[in-house]
GROMACS .gro file of C-alpha atoms in nm:
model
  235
    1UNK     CA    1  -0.395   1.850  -1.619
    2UNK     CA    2  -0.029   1.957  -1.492
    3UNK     CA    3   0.208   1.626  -1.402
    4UNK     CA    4   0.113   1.548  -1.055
    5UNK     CA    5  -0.253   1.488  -1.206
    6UNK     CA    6  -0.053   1.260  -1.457
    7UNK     CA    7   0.107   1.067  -1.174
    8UNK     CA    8  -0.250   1.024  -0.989
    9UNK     CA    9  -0.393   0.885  -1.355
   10UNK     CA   10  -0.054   0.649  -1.362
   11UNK     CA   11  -0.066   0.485  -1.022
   12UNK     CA   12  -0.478   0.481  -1.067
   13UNK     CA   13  -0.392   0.270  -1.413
   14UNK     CA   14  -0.159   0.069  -1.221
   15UNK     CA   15  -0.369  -0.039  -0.968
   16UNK     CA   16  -0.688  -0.149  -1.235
   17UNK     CA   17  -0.406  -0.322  -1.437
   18UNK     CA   18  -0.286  -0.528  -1.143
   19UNK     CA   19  -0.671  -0.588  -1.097
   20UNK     CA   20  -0.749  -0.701  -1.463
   21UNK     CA   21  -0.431  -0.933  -1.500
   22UNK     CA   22  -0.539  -1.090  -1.174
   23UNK     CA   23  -0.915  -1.141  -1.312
   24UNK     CA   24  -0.807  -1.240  -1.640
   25UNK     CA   25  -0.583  -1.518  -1.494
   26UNK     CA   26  -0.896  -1.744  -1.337
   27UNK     CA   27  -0.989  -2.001  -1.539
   28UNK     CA   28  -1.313  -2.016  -1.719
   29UNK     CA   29  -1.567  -2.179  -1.578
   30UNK     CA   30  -1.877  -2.233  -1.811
   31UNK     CA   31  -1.912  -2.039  -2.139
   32UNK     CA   32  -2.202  -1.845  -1.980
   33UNK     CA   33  -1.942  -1.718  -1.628
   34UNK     CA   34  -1.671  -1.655  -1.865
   35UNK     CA   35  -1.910  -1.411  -2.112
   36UNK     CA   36  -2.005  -1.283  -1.775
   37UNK     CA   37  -1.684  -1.196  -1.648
   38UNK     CA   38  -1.552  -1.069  -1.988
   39UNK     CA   39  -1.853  -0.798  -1.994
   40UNK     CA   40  -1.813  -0.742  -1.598
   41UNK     CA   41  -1.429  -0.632  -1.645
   42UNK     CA   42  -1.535  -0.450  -2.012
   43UNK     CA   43  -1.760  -0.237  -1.780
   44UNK     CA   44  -1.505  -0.188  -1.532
   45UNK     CA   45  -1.205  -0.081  -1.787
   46UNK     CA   46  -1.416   0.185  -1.937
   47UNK     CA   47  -1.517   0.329  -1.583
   48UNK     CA   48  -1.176   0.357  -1.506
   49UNK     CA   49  -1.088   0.500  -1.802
   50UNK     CA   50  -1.356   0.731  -1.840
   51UNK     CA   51  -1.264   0.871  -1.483
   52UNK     CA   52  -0.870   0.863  -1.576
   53UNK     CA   53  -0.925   1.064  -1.934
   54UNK     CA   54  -1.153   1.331  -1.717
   55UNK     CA   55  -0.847   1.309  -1.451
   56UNK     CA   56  -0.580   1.344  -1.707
   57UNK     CA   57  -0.753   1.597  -1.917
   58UNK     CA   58  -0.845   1.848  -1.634
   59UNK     CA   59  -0.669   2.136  -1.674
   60UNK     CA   60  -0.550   2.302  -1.309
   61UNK     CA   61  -0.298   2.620  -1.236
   62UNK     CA   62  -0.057   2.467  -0.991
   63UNK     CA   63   0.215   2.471  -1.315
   64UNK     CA   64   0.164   2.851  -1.346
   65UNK     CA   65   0.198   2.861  -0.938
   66UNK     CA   66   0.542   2.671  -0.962
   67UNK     CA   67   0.637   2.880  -1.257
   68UNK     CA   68   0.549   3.206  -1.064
   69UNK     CA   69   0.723   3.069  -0.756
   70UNK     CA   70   1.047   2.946  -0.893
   71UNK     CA   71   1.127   3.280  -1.169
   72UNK     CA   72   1.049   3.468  -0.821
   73UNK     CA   73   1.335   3.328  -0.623
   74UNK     CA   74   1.558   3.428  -0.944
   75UNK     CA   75   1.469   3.721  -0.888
   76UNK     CA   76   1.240   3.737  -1.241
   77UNK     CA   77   0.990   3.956  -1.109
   78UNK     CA   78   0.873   4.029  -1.507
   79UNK     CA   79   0.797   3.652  -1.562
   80UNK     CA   80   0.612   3.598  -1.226
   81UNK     CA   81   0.374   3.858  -1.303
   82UNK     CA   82   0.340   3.715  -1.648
   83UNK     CA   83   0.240   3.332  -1.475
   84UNK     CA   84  -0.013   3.493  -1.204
   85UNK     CA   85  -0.150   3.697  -1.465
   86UNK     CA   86  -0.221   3.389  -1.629
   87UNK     CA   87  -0.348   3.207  -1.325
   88UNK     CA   88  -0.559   3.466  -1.305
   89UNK     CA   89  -0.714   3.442  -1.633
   90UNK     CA   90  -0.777   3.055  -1.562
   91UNK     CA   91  -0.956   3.193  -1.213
   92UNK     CA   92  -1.155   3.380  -1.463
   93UNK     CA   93  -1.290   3.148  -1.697
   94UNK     CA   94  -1.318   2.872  -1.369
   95UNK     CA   95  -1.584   3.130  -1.222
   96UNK     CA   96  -1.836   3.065  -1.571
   97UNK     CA   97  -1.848   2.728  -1.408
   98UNK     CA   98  -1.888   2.812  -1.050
   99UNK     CA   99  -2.173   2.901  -0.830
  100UNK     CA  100  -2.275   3.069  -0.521
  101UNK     CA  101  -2.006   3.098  -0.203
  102UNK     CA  102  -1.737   2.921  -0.394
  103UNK     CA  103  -1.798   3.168  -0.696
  104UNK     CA  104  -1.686   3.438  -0.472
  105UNK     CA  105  -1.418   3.291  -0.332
  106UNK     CA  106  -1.303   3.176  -0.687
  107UNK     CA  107  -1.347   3.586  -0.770
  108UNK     CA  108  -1.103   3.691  -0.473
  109UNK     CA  109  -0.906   3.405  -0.523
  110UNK     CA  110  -0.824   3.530  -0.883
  111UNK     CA  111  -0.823   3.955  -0.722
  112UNK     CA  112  -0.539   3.835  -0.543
  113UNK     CA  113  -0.333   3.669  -0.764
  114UNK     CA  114  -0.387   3.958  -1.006
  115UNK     CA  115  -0.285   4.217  -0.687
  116UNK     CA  116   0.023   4.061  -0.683
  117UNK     CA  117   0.121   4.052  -1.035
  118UNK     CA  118   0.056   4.400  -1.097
  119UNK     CA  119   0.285   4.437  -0.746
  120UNK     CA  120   0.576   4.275  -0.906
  121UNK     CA  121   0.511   4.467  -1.247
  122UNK     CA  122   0.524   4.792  -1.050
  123UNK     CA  123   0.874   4.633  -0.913
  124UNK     CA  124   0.703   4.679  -0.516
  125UNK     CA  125   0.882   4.370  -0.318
  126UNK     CA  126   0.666   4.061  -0.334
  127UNK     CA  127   0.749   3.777  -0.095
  128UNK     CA  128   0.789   3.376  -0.142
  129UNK     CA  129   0.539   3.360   0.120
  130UNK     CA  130   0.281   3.619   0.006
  131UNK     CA  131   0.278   3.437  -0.312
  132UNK     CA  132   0.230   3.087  -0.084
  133UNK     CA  133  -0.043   3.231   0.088
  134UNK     CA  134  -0.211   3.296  -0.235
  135UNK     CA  135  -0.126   2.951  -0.356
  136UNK     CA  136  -0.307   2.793  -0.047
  137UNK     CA  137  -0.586   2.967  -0.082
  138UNK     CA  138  -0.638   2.917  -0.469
  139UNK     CA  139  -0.546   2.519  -0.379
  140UNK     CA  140  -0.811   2.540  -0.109
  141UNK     CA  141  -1.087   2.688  -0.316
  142UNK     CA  142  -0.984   2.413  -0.566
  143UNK     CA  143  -1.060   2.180  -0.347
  144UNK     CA  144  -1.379   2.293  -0.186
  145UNK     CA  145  -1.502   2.347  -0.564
  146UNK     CA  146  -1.366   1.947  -0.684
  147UNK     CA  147  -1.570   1.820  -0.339
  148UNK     CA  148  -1.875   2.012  -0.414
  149UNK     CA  149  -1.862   1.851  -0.797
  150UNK     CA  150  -1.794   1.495  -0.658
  151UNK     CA  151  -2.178   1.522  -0.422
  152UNK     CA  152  -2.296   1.648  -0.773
  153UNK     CA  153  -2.179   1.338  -0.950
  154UNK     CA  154  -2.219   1.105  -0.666
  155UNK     CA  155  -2.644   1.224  -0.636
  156UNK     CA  156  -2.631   1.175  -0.981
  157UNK     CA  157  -2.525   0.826  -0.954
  158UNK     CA  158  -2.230   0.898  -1.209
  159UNK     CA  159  -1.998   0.674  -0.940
  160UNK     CA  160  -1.665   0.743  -1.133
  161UNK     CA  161  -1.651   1.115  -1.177
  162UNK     CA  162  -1.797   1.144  -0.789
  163UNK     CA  163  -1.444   0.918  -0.745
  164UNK     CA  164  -1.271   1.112  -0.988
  165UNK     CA  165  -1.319   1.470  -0.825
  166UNK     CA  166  -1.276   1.339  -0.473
  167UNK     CA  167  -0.910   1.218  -0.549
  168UNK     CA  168  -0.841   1.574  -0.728
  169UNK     CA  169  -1.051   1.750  -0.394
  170UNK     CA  170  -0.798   1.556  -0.158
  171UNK     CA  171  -0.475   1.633  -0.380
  172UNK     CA  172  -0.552   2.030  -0.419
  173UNK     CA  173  -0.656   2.011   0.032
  174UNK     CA  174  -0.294   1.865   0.109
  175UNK     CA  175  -0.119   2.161  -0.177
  176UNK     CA  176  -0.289   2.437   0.043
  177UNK     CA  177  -0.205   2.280   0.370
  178UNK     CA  178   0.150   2.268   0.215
  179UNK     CA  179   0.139   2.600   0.058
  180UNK     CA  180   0.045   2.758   0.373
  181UNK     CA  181   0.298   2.578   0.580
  182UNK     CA  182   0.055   2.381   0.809
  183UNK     CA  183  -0.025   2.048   0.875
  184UNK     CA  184  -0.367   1.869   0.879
  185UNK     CA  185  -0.337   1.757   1.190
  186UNK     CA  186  -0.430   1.389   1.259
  187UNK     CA  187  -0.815   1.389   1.192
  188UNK     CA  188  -0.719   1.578   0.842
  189UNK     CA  189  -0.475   1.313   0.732
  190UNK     CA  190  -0.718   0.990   0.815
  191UNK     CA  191  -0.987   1.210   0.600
  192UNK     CA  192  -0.773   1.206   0.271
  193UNK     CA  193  -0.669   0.877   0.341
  194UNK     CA  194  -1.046   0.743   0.433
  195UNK     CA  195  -1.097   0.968   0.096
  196UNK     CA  196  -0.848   0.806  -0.116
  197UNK     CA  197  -0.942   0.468  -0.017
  198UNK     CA  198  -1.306   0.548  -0.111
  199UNK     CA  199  -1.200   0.673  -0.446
  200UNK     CA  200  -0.986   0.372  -0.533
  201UNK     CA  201  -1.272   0.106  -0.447
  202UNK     CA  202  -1.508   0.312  -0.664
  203UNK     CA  203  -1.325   0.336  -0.957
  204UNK     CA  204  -1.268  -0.018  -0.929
  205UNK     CA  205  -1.583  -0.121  -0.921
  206UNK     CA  206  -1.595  -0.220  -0.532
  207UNK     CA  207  -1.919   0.025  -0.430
  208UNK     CA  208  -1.907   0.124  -0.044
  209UNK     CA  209  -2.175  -0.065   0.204
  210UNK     CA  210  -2.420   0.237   0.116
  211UNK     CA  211  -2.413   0.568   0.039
  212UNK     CA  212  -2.355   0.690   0.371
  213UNK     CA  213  -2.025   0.612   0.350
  214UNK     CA  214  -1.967   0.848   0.107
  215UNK     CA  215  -2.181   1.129   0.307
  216UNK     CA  216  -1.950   1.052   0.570
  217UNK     CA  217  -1.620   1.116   0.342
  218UNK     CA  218  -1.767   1.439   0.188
  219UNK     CA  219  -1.826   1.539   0.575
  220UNK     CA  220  -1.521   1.461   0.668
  221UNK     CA  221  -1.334   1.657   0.399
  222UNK     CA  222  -1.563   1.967   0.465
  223UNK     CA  223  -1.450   1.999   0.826
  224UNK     CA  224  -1.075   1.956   0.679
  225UNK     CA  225  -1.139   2.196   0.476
  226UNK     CA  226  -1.332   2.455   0.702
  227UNK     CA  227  -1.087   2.402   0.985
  228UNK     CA  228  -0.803   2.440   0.708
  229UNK     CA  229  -0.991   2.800   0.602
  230UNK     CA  230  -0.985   2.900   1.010
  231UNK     CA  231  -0.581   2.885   0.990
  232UNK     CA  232  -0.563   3.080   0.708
  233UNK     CA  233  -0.833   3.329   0.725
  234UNK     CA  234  -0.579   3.371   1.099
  235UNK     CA  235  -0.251   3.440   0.884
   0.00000   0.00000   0.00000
């Protein structure tokens, strides 16, 4: 996972640390309450942490993409191409795992980056802002793959990694809107926050009202994300 997956994992810890201090401050009550607690917040700790390792340990390109960017203002055209090529690769080996429509767009997702690497090693101008519009659409198929994996876990009833590949869905949606200099627009920014919130209360062990609350969320962040693919499929 590159660092601003680190920083999601650090505030997540933060916020189940504030929670288990707080819990572990009540006094006990009866022997039985206070076993009771001590297994409910057990429980709890390992959820968290199982969803923070997977969070932590994910492996994602948006280093390479920075990488790419930055030696291409410098005028580094040679270590660019070497950084897309290997974003490429990691398109690659991400389309093993991958099915159906988001297979293919994981497949032209990684043609592209590749076109443009073997532009720069052929010294033909490449643009900041071809290599953005790349970046927003590898961040967007990123994120329609993450939200497709978190209905997986969720109908599975694994409640942490459904929570765990929302929050990475809703971080890679707000790199393409940035990469491809738009905005979400109003309904778009509720939907990550409606999505973050959902995330947070799972992993700490606060369940929504019923599962159509999380229907609703993975709705929500497919219309983001479709009306997100209109304004660049336009550019």
């Amino acid at each position: 996972m590159r660092t601003a997956y680190h920083l999601t994992c650090i505030v997540l810890g933060g916020i189940v640390l504030a929670a288990c201090t707080k819990e572990s401050s009540r006094p006990d009550q009866t022997a039985s309450s206070a076993g009771a607690g001590t297994d409910t917040m057990a429980l709890s700790t390992r959820t968290v942490d199982s969803a923070a390792g997977a969070l932590a340990n994910r492996r994602e390109a948006q280093q390479l993409f920075e990488s790419a960017r930055a030696a291409l203002v410098q005028k580094q055209t040679r270590n660019a191409a070497a950084e897309l090529r290997q974003a490429s690769a990691y398109f690659v080996r991400l389309a093993d795992s991958t099915s159906g429509a988001i297979r293919t767009r994981v497949g032209q997702t990684q043609r592209g980056l590749d076109s443009l690497a073997s532009k720069l090693e052929a010294r033909t101008e490449v643009s900041v802002r071809e290599l953005d519009r790349a970046f927003a659409r590898a961040n967007y198929v990123e994120s329609e793959r993450h939200l497709a994996r978190s209905h997986e876990a969720w109908t599975r009833s694994d409640t942490s990694e459904a929570a765990g590949e929302l929050l990475i869905a809703v971080d890679h949606l707000e790199r393409a809107a940035k990469d491809a200099g738009s905005s979400l627009g109003r309904a778009g920014t509720r939907t990550v926050a409606d999505a973050r919130r959902l995330s947070n209360d799972l992993l700490r062990q606060v369940p929504p009202a019923n599962g159509a609350t999380m229907a609703r969320v993975h709705e929500d962040m497919t219309q983001a994300l479709h009306t997100l693919r209109e304004r660049l499929d336009e550019r």
